[in-house]
PDB file of C-alpha atoms in Angstrom:
ATOM      1  CA  UNK B   1      66.802 114.210 128.268  1.00 64.00           C
ATOM      2  CA  UNK B   2      64.522 114.096 125.480  1.00 73.00           C
ATOM      3  CA  UNK B   3      67.525 114.922 123.186  1.00 73.00           C
ATOM      4  CA  UNK B   4      69.444 111.916 124.993  1.00 79.00           C
ATOM      5  CA  UNK B   5      66.453 109.567 124.361  1.00 77.00           C
ATOM      6  CA  UNK B   6      66.219 110.691 120.714  1.00 78.00           C
ATOM      7  CA  UNK B   7      70.120 110.150 120.261  1.00 80.00           C
ATOM      8  CA  UNK B   8      69.723 106.629 122.037  1.00 80.00           C
ATOM      9  CA  UNK B   9      66.774 105.547 120.039  1.00 78.00           C
ATOM     10  CA  UNK B  10      68.152 106.596 116.761  1.00 78.00           C
ATOM     11  CA  UNK B  11      71.599 105.230 116.895  1.00 84.00           C
ATOM     12  CA  UNK B  12      71.486 102.669 119.764  1.00 85.00           C
ATOM     13  CA  UNK B  13      68.177 100.709 119.117  1.00 82.00           C
ATOM     14  CA  UNK B  14      68.959  97.373 120.208  1.00 88.00           C
ATOM     15  CA  UNK B  15      65.998  95.834 118.256  1.00 86.00           C
ATOM     16  CA  UNK B  16      67.104  97.527 114.854  1.00 86.00           C
ATOM     17  CA  UNK B  17      70.549  96.152 115.461  1.00 88.00           C
ATOM     18  CA  UNK B  18      69.401  92.668 116.019  1.00 89.00           C
ATOM     19  CA  UNK B  19      67.280  92.746 112.677  1.00 89.00           C
ATOM     20  CA  UNK B  20      70.560  93.793 110.684  1.00 88.00           C
ATOM     21  CA  UNK B  21      72.689  91.444 112.581  1.00 91.00           C
ATOM     22  CA  UNK B  22      72.057  88.244 110.517  1.00 91.00           C
ATOM     23  CA  UNK B  23      72.837  89.996 107.187  1.00 91.00           C
ATOM     24  CA  UNK B  24      75.834  91.550 108.594  1.00 92.00           C
ATOM     25  CA  UNK B  25      77.464  88.394 109.800  1.00 92.00           C
ATOM     26  CA  UNK B  26      76.408  86.229 106.805  1.00 91.00           C
ATOM     27  CA  UNK B  27      76.857  88.695 103.949  1.00 91.00           C
ATOM     28  CA  UNK B  28      78.441  91.862 104.708  1.00 90.00           C
ATOM     29  CA  UNK B  29      81.562  90.403 107.034  1.00 92.00           C
ATOM     30  CA  UNK B  30      82.600  87.839 104.443  1.00 92.00           C
ATOM     31  CA  UNK B  31      82.373  90.455 101.439  1.00 92.00           C
ATOM     32  CA  UNK B  32      84.440  92.877 103.403  1.00 92.00           C
ATOM     33  CA  UNK B  33      86.865  90.584 104.101  1.00 92.00           C
ATOM     34  CA  UNK B  34      87.039  89.394 100.622  1.00 91.00           C
ATOM     35  CA  UNK B  35      87.468  92.789  99.215  1.00 91.00           C
ATOM     36  CA  UNK B  36      90.075  93.585 101.832  1.00 92.00           C
ATOM     37  CA  UNK B  37      92.287  90.751 101.810  1.00 93.00           C
ATOM     38  CA  UNK B  38      92.310  90.347  98.050  1.00 93.00           C
ATOM     39  CA  UNK B  39      93.070  94.091  97.413  1.00 93.00           C
ATOM     40  CA  UNK B  40      95.677  93.798 100.322  1.00 93.00           C
ATOM     41  CA  UNK B  41      97.518  90.970  98.439  1.00 94.00           C
ATOM     42  CA  UNK B  42      97.322  92.680  95.152  1.00 95.00           C
ATOM     43  CA  UNK B  43      98.661  96.011  96.603  1.00 94.00           C
ATOM     44  CA  UNK B  44     101.341  94.514  98.659  1.00 94.00           C
ATOM     45  CA  UNK B  45     102.693  92.664  95.516  1.00 94.00           C
ATOM     46  CA  UNK B  46     102.486  95.944  93.340  1.00 95.00           C
ATOM     47  CA  UNK B  47     103.667  98.157  96.130  1.00 94.00           C
ATOM     48  CA  UNK B  48     107.033  96.206  96.510  1.00 92.00           C
ATOM     49  CA  UNK B  49     107.504  96.246  92.666  1.00 93.00           C
ATOM     50  CA  UNK B  50     106.748 100.049  92.933  1.00 93.00           C
ATOM     51  CA  UNK B  51     109.376 100.441  95.806  1.00 91.00           C
ATOM     52  CA  UNK B  52     112.233  98.633  93.871  1.00 89.00           C
ATOM     53  CA  UNK B  53     111.418 100.339  90.601  1.00 90.00           C
ATOM     54  CA  UNK B  54     111.582 103.904  92.691  1.00 89.00           C
ATOM     55  CA  UNK B  55     114.738 102.957  93.900  1.00 85.00           C
ATOM     56  CA  UNK B  56     116.197 101.964  90.772  1.00 83.00           C
ATOM     57  CA  UNK B  57     119.197 103.619  88.969  1.00 84.00           C
ATOM     58  CA  UNK B  58     117.373 103.502  85.813  1.00 85.00           C
ATOM     59  CA  UNK B  59     115.185 106.427  84.809  1.00 87.00           C
ATOM     60  CA  UNK B  60     112.916 104.401  82.706  1.00 89.00           C
ATOM     61  CA  UNK B  61     111.848 102.485  85.846  1.00 87.00           C
ATOM     62  CA  UNK B  62     112.348 105.064  88.453  1.00 88.00           C
ATOM     63  CA  UNK B  63     109.937 107.861  86.648  1.00 92.00           C
ATOM     64  CA  UNK B  64     107.089 105.820  85.634  1.00 92.00           C
ATOM     65  CA  UNK B  65     107.022 104.458  89.404  1.00 92.00           C
ATOM     66  CA  UNK B  66     107.033 107.905  90.775  1.00 92.00           C
ATOM     67  CA  UNK B  67     104.165 109.335  88.334  1.00 93.00           C
ATOM     68  CA  UNK B  68     102.022 106.378  89.171  1.00 94.00           C
ATOM     69  CA  UNK B  69     102.703 107.093  92.898  1.00 93.00           C
ATOM     70  CA  UNK B  70     101.820 110.495  92.734  1.00 93.00           C
ATOM     71  CA  UNK B  71      98.800 110.115  90.577  1.00 93.00           C
ATOM     72  CA  UNK B  72      97.151 107.168  92.580  1.00 93.00           C
ATOM     73  CA  UNK B  73      97.710 108.983  95.872  1.00 92.00           C
ATOM     74  CA  UNK B  74      96.714 112.430  94.522  1.00 91.00           C
ATOM     75  CA  UNK B  75      93.228 111.246  93.120  1.00 91.00           C
ATOM     76  CA  UNK B  76      90.269 110.726  95.601  1.00 92.00           C
ATOM     77  CA  UNK B  77      89.718 106.874  96.106  1.00 91.00           C
ATOM     78  CA  UNK B  78      85.924 107.228  94.852  1.00 91.00           C
ATOM     79  CA  UNK B  79      87.291 108.804  91.568  1.00 92.00           C
ATOM     80  CA  UNK B  80      89.753 105.647  90.976  1.00 92.00           C
ATOM     81  CA  UNK B  81      87.183 103.524  92.001  1.00 92.00           C
ATOM     82  CA  UNK B  82      84.573 105.111  89.386  1.00 91.00           C
ATOM     83  CA  UNK B  83      87.189 105.405  86.698  1.00 91.00           C
ATOM     84  CA  UNK B  84      88.154 101.727  86.978  1.00 90.00           C
ATOM     85  CA  UNK B  85      84.791 100.135  87.615  1.00 86.00           C
ATOM     86  CA  UNK B  86      82.408 102.304  85.335  1.00 86.00           C
ATOM     87  CA  UNK B  87      85.202 103.026  82.501  1.00 84.00           C
ATOM     88  CA  UNK B  88      86.079  99.228  82.091  1.00 84.00           C
ATOM     89  CA  UNK B  89      82.585  97.944  82.938  1.00 81.00           C
ATOM     90  CA  UNK B  90      81.918  96.837  79.383  1.00 81.00           C
ATOM     91  CA  UNK B  91      85.007  94.703  79.177  1.00 82.00           C
ATOM     92  CA  UNK B  92      83.831  93.036  82.558  1.00 77.00           C
ATOM     93  CA  UNK B  93      80.580  92.329  81.109  1.00 76.00           C
ATOM     94  CA  UNK B  94      81.975  90.408  78.434  1.00 79.00           C
ATOM     95  CA  UNK B  95      84.223  88.339  80.831  1.00 77.00           C
ATOM     96  CA  UNK B  96      82.399  87.618  84.109  1.00 77.00           C
ATOM     97  CA  UNK B  97      79.201  89.344  83.888  1.00 73.00           C
ATOM     98  CA  UNK B  98      77.594  92.238  85.970  1.00 76.00           C
ATOM     99  CA  UNK B  99      79.832  91.704  88.811  1.00 80.00           C
ATOM    100  CA  UNK B 100      81.676  94.721  90.304  1.00 82.00           C
ATOM    101  CA  UNK B 101      83.812  92.948  92.562  1.00 84.00           C
ATOM    102  CA  UNK B 102      86.688  91.963  90.303  1.00 88.00           C
ATOM    103  CA  UNK B 103      87.142  95.784  89.164  1.00 89.00           C
ATOM    104  CA  UNK B 104      86.551  96.871  92.759  1.00 89.00           C
ATOM    105  CA  UNK B 105      89.360  94.631  94.048  1.00 91.00           C
ATOM    106  CA  UNK B 106      91.481  95.934  91.269  1.00 92.00           C
ATOM    107  CA  UNK B 107      90.785  99.599  92.034  1.00 92.00           C
ATOM    108  CA  UNK B 108      91.505  99.047  95.863  1.00 93.00           C
ATOM    109  CA  UNK B 109      94.673  97.331  95.045  1.00 94.00           C
ATOM    110  CA  UNK B 110      95.714  99.984  92.669  1.00 94.00           C
ATOM    111  CA  UNK B 111      95.074 102.570  95.396  1.00 94.00           C
ATOM    112  CA  UNK B 112      96.923 100.748  97.995  1.00 94.00           C
ATOM    113  CA  UNK B 113     100.038  99.858  95.945  1.00 94.00           C
ATOM    114  CA  UNK B 114     100.790 103.573  95.841  1.00 94.00           C
ATOM    115  CA  UNK B 115     100.919 103.953  99.528  1.00 94.00           C
ATOM    116  CA  UNK B 116     102.331 100.451 100.276  1.00 94.00           C
ATOM    117  CA  UNK B 117     105.209 101.127  97.676  1.00 93.00           C
ATOM    118  CA  UNK B 118     105.899 104.479  99.507  1.00 92.00           C
ATOM    119  CA  UNK B 119     105.999 102.671 102.752  1.00 92.00           C
ATOM    120  CA  UNK B 120     108.308  99.890 101.438  1.00 92.00           C
ATOM    121  CA  UNK B 121     110.566 102.450  99.733  1.00 90.00           C
ATOM    122  CA  UNK B 122     111.004 104.487 103.040  1.00 89.00           C
ATOM    123  CA  UNK B 123     111.859 101.254 104.956  1.00 88.00           C
ATOM    124  CA  UNK B 124     114.320 100.035 102.594  1.00 86.00           C
ATOM    125  CA  UNK B 125     116.042 103.417 102.428  1.00 86.00           C
ATOM    126  CA  UNK B 126     116.309 103.319 106.207  1.00 84.00           C
ATOM    127  CA  UNK B 127     118.481 100.279 106.028  1.00 83.00           C
ATOM    128  CA  UNK B 128     122.071 101.360 106.483  1.00 82.00           C
ATOM    129  CA  UNK B 129     124.285 101.115 103.411  1.00 79.00           C
ATOM    130  CA  UNK B 130     126.807  99.086 105.268  1.00 81.00           C
ATOM    131  CA  UNK B 131     124.385  96.109 105.134  1.00 79.00           C
ATOM    132  CA  UNK B 132     124.452  96.020 101.443  1.00 77.00           C
ATOM    133  CA  UNK B 133     128.233  96.281 101.615  1.00 80.00           C
ATOM    134  CA  UNK B 134     128.563  93.598 104.135  1.00 84.00           C
ATOM    135  CA  UNK B 135     126.448  91.296 102.015  1.00 82.00           C
ATOM    136  CA  UNK B 136     128.422  92.084  98.810  1.00 79.00           C
ATOM    137  CA  UNK B 137     131.752  91.354 100.613  1.00 84.00           C
ATOM    138  CA  UNK B 138     130.591  87.917 101.538  1.00 82.00           C
ATOM    139  CA  UNK B 139     129.672  86.934  98.014  1.00 79.00           C
ATOM    140  CA  UNK B 140     126.061  88.118  97.498  1.00 78.00           C
ATOM    141  CA  UNK B 141     124.861  89.668  94.275  1.00 79.00           C
ATOM    142  CA  UNK B 142     123.483  93.166  94.341  1.00 74.00           C
ATOM    143  CA  UNK B 143     119.805  91.838  93.735  1.00 78.00           C
ATOM    144  CA  UNK B 144     120.326  88.648  96.414  1.00 81.00           C
ATOM    145  CA  UNK B 145     121.523  91.442  98.880  1.00 81.00           C
ATOM    146  CA  UNK B 146     118.792  93.570  98.228  1.00 80.00           C
ATOM    147  CA  UNK B 147     116.323  90.523  98.350  1.00 80.00           C
ATOM    148  CA  UNK B 148     117.745  88.562 101.454  1.00 81.00           C
ATOM    149  CA  UNK B 149     119.335  91.387 103.438  1.00 83.00           C
ATOM    150  CA  UNK B 150     117.971  94.803 102.939  1.00 84.00           C
ATOM    151  CA  UNK B 151     114.259  94.281 102.099  1.00 84.00           C
ATOM    152  CA  UNK B 152     113.512  91.924 105.130  1.00 84.00           C
ATOM    153  CA  UNK B 153     115.133  94.444 107.379  1.00 84.00           C
ATOM    154  CA  UNK B 154     113.075  97.448 105.791  1.00 83.00           C
ATOM    155  CA  UNK B 155     109.888  95.606 105.920  1.00 83.00           C
ATOM    156  CA  UNK B 156     110.322  94.755 109.703  1.00 82.00           C
ATOM    157  CA  UNK B 157     110.822  98.508 110.491  1.00 83.00           C
ATOM    158  CA  UNK B 158     107.689  99.599 108.574  1.00 85.00           C
ATOM    159  CA  UNK B 159     105.307  96.896 109.640  1.00 84.00           C
ATOM    160  CA  UNK B 160     103.073  99.207 111.952  1.00 83.00           C
ATOM    161  CA  UNK B 161     102.694 101.710 108.979  1.00 87.00           C
ATOM    162  CA  UNK B 162     101.792  98.788 106.750  1.00 88.00           C
ATOM    163  CA  UNK B 163      99.248  97.508 109.042  1.00 87.00           C
ATOM    164  CA  UNK B 164      97.856 101.104 109.186  1.00 87.00           C
ATOM    165  CA  UNK B 165      97.654 100.951 105.485  1.00 90.00           C
ATOM    166  CA  UNK B 166      95.572  97.701 105.537  1.00 90.00           C
ATOM    167  CA  UNK B 167      93.449  99.042 108.279  1.00 90.00           C
ATOM    168  CA  UNK B 168      92.683 102.010 105.824  1.00 90.00           C
ATOM    169  CA  UNK B 169      92.065  99.458 103.063  1.00 91.00           C
ATOM    170  CA  UNK B 170      89.388  97.610 105.202  1.00 91.00           C
ATOM    171  CA  UNK B 171      87.534 100.874 105.610  1.00 89.00           C
ATOM    172  CA  UNK B 172      87.867 101.931 101.992  1.00 89.00           C
ATOM    173  CA  UNK B 173      86.412  98.596 100.974  1.00 89.00           C
ATOM    174  CA  UNK B 174      83.025 100.274 101.880  1.00 88.00           C
ATOM    175  CA  UNK B 175      83.361 102.655  98.710  1.00 89.00           C
ATOM    176  CA  UNK B 176      82.837  99.622  96.474  1.00 88.00           C
ATOM    177  CA  UNK B 177      79.040 100.283  96.922  1.00 85.00           C
ATOM    178  CA  UNK B 178      79.335 103.258  94.401  1.00 84.00           C
ATOM    179  CA  UNK B 179      79.884 100.519  91.573  1.00 84.00           C
ATOM    180  CA  UNK B 180      76.370  99.023  92.431  1.00 80.00           C
ATOM    181  CA  UNK B 181      76.070  95.980  94.187  1.00 78.00           C
ATOM    182  CA  UNK B 182      73.340  92.980  94.397  1.00 78.00           C
ATOM    183  CA  UNK B 183      71.817  91.778  97.538  1.00 76.00           C
ATOM    184  CA  UNK B 184      74.391  89.183  98.113  1.00 83.00           C
ATOM    185  CA  UNK B 185      77.307  91.364  97.300  1.00 82.00           C
ATOM    186  CA  UNK B 186      76.842  93.988  99.972  1.00 87.00           C
ATOM    187  CA  UNK B 187      79.665  94.816 102.156  1.00 89.00           C
ATOM    188  CA  UNK B 188      79.263  95.736 105.754  1.00 90.00           C
ATOM    189  CA  UNK B 189      78.618  99.487 105.084  1.00 90.00           C
ATOM    190  CA  UNK B 190      76.080  98.893 102.442  1.00 89.00           C
ATOM    191  CA  UNK B 191      73.898  96.638 104.531  1.00 90.00           C
ATOM    192  CA  UNK B 192      73.932  99.145 107.226  1.00 89.00           C
ATOM    193  CA  UNK B 193      73.147 101.849 104.871  1.00 88.00           C
ATOM    194  CA  UNK B 194      70.092 100.111 103.483  1.00 88.00           C
ATOM    195  CA  UNK B 195      68.846  99.161 106.881  1.00 88.00           C
ATOM    196  CA  UNK B 196      69.085 102.824 107.990  1.00 87.00           C
ATOM    197  CA  UNK B 197      67.352 103.860 104.682  1.00 87.00           C
ATOM    198  CA  UNK B 198      64.422 101.426 104.986  1.00 87.00           C
ATOM    199  CA  UNK B 199      63.873 101.984 108.790  1.00 84.00           C
ATOM    200  CA  UNK B 200      64.666 105.565 109.141  1.00 83.00           C
ATOM    201  CA  UNK B 201      66.961 104.279 112.130  1.00 85.00           C
ATOM    202  CA  UNK B 202      70.659 104.591 112.240  1.00 88.00           C
ATOM    203  CA  UNK B 203      71.607 101.889 114.539  1.00 88.00           C
ATOM    204  CA  UNK B 204      72.287  99.289 111.786  1.00 89.00           C
ATOM    205  CA  UNK B 205      74.834 101.520 110.545  1.00 90.00           C
ATOM    206  CA  UNK B 206      76.583 101.938 114.028  1.00 91.00           C
ATOM    207  CA  UNK B 207      76.485  98.065 114.057  1.00 92.00           C
ATOM    208  CA  UNK B 208      78.364  97.885 110.955  1.00 92.00           C
ATOM    209  CA  UNK B 209      80.827 100.409 112.412  1.00 91.00           C
ATOM    210  CA  UNK B 210      81.323  98.209 115.366  1.00 93.00           C
ATOM    211  CA  UNK B 211      82.212  95.316 112.831  1.00 93.00           C
ATOM    212  CA  UNK B 212      85.073  97.172 111.406  1.00 93.00           C
ATOM    213  CA  UNK B 213      86.149  97.977 115.034  1.00 92.00           C
ATOM    214  CA  UNK B 214      86.123  94.433 115.795  1.00 91.00           C
ATOM    215  CA  UNK B 215      88.356  93.676 112.743  1.00 90.00           C
ATOM    216  CA  UNK B 216      90.873  96.399 113.039  1.00 89.00           C
ATOM    217  CA  UNK B 217      91.386  97.242 116.659  1.00 89.00           C
ATOM    218  CA  UNK B 218      92.606  93.483 117.388  1.00 89.00           C
ATOM    219  CA  UNK B 219      94.834  93.733 114.205  1.00 85.00           C
ATOM    220  CA  UNK B 220      96.533  96.745 115.569  1.00 83.00           C
ATOM    221  CA  UNK B 221      97.436  95.280 118.933  1.00 85.00           C
ATOM    222  CA  UNK B 222      98.523  92.039 117.312  1.00 83.00           C
ATOM    223  CA  UNK B 223     100.919  93.675 115.058  1.00 79.00           C
ATOM    224  CA  UNK B 224     102.197  96.366 117.771  1.00 79.00           C
ATOM    225  CA  UNK B 225     102.872  93.169 119.806  1.00 81.00           C
ATOM    226  CA  UNK B 226     104.820  91.125 116.936  1.00 75.00           C
ATOM    227  CA  UNK B 227     106.769  94.610 116.247  1.00 72.00           C
ATOM    228  CA  UNK B 228     107.668  95.339 120.009  1.00 77.00           C
ATOM    229  CA  UNK B 229     108.924  91.399 119.870  1.00 75.00           C
ATOM    230  CA  UNK B 230     111.010  91.879 116.749  1.00 68.00           C
ATOM    231  CA  UNK B 231     112.398  95.053 118.130  1.00 69.00           C
ATOM    232  CA  UNK B 232     113.372  93.816 121.455  1.00 68.00           C
ATOM    233  CA  UNK B 233     114.781  90.412 120.325  1.00 56.00           C
ATOM    234  CA  UNK B 234     115.516  87.551 122.859  1.00 52.00           C
ATOM    235  CA  UNK B 235     117.270  88.569 126.083  1.00 51.00           C
ATOM    236  CA  UNK B 236     120.669  86.893 126.608  1.00 47.00           C
ATOM    237  CA  UNK B 237     122.430  87.297 129.982  1.00 50.00           C
ATOM    238  CA  UNK B 238     125.769  88.526 130.008  1.00 49.00           C
ATOM    239  CA  UNK B 239     128.736  85.903 130.161  1.00 46.00           C
ATOM    240  CA  UNK B 240     132.028  86.117 131.632  1.00 50.00           C
ATOM    241  CA  UNK B 241     134.577  85.479 128.794  1.00 51.00           C
ATOM    242  CA  UNK B 242     137.177  84.683 131.353  1.00 52.00           C
ATOM    243  CA  UNK B 243     135.539  82.051 132.870  1.00 51.00           C
ATOM    244  CA  UNK B 244     136.589  78.443 132.733  1.00 52.00           C
ATOM    245  CA  UNK B 245     133.468  77.013 131.667  1.00 52.00           C
ATOM    246  CA  UNK B 246     132.855  79.654 129.084  1.00 46.00           C
ATOM    247  CA  UNK B 247     131.309  77.578 126.417  1.00 53.00           C
ATOM    248  CA  UNK B 248     128.897  76.173 129.038  1.00 50.00           C
ATOM    249  CA  UNK B 249     127.868  79.657 130.221  1.00 49.00           C
ATOM    250  CA  UNK B 250     127.386  80.703 126.570  1.00 45.00           C
ATOM    251  CA  UNK B 251     125.146  77.595 125.582  1.00 52.00           C
ATOM    252  CA  UNK B 252     122.965  78.259 128.913  1.00 52.00           C
ATOM    253  CA  UNK B 253     122.658  82.044 128.153  1.00 47.00           C
ATOM    254  CA  UNK B 254     121.528  81.388 124.553  1.00 48.00           C
ATOM    255  CA  UNK B 255     119.290  78.723 125.462  1.00 51.00           C
ATOM    256  CA  UNK B 256     121.078  75.861 123.462  1.00 50.00           C
ATOM    257  CA  UNK B 257     122.535  72.640 124.573  1.00 50.00           C
ATOM    258  CA  UNK B 258     125.114  72.466 127.318  1.00 47.00           C
ATOM    259  CA  UNK B 259     128.466  71.110 126.085  1.00 48.00           C
ATOM    260  CA  UNK B 260     132.200  71.956 126.309  1.00 44.00           C
ATOM    261  CA  UNK B 261     134.387  72.733 123.308  1.00 43.00           C
ATOM    262  CA  UNK B 262     136.129  69.261 123.985  1.00 43.00           C
ATOM    263  CA  UNK B 263     132.717  67.360 123.761  1.00 48.00           C
ATOM    264  CA  UNK B 264     131.964  69.515 120.455  1.00 43.00           C
ATOM    265  CA  UNK B 265     135.438  68.620 119.301  1.00 44.00           C
ATOM    266  CA  UNK B 266     134.835  64.780 120.031  1.00 46.00           C
ATOM    267  CA  UNK B 267     131.415  64.834 118.223  1.00 43.00           C
ATOM    268  CA  UNK B 268     132.842  66.245 115.204  1.00 42.00           C
ATOM    269  CA  UNK B 269     135.567  63.637 115.193  1.00 42.00           C
TER     270      UNK B 269
END
């Protein structure tokens, strides 16, 4: 019982959580969301460019994309963040002063782009080649077929994997504290860590972890629901093609306006 009481008082002390709660809400949560959303947008844009370059027939596009992806995926995230945040810090001081956020967002975006690029590439490659051929047959150019037909289908297929990467990015935002943060720049993990170091109690750090759960768990369920809806599509009841009122039955089944072929022809005239 003593061990259980020690664990409870060390990690689940309600008073310690309440003391850290205001800073977690007003400082940590906004900063975490800014880091995650900004780097996520950057990573998505760069990832799509990497995916297209990686599938190119031109070696001068394909090979740099592959090298970039292998290097950024192979390095630990902390090493990439330190290389960019510390290595280019003198340039940052000249432009925006002692603010590590821009380089932190850049580092996280570059890391995410390597993974997102591979996700997009696998999704695009999973689309049947006949889709491209059909698009070309009706007059699409190669780039238009890729942009309007292939890529939308590929992105839809990898939506769960893409959201998993965004969730990992939200958690990786905690690594920005290695660059040194001022009091008003701290994200969730840093605030919890500081409170734990000051009080000797880990409850604030546990509360910071609960904030990450509040962000990531609903996001996972929402995207799973969207993905299920996209895969299932809209249900259309079977229609007898030999029925006299085939047009009416088809309109009802599809959920559109009811009308006969004669009515449609009259409206057209």
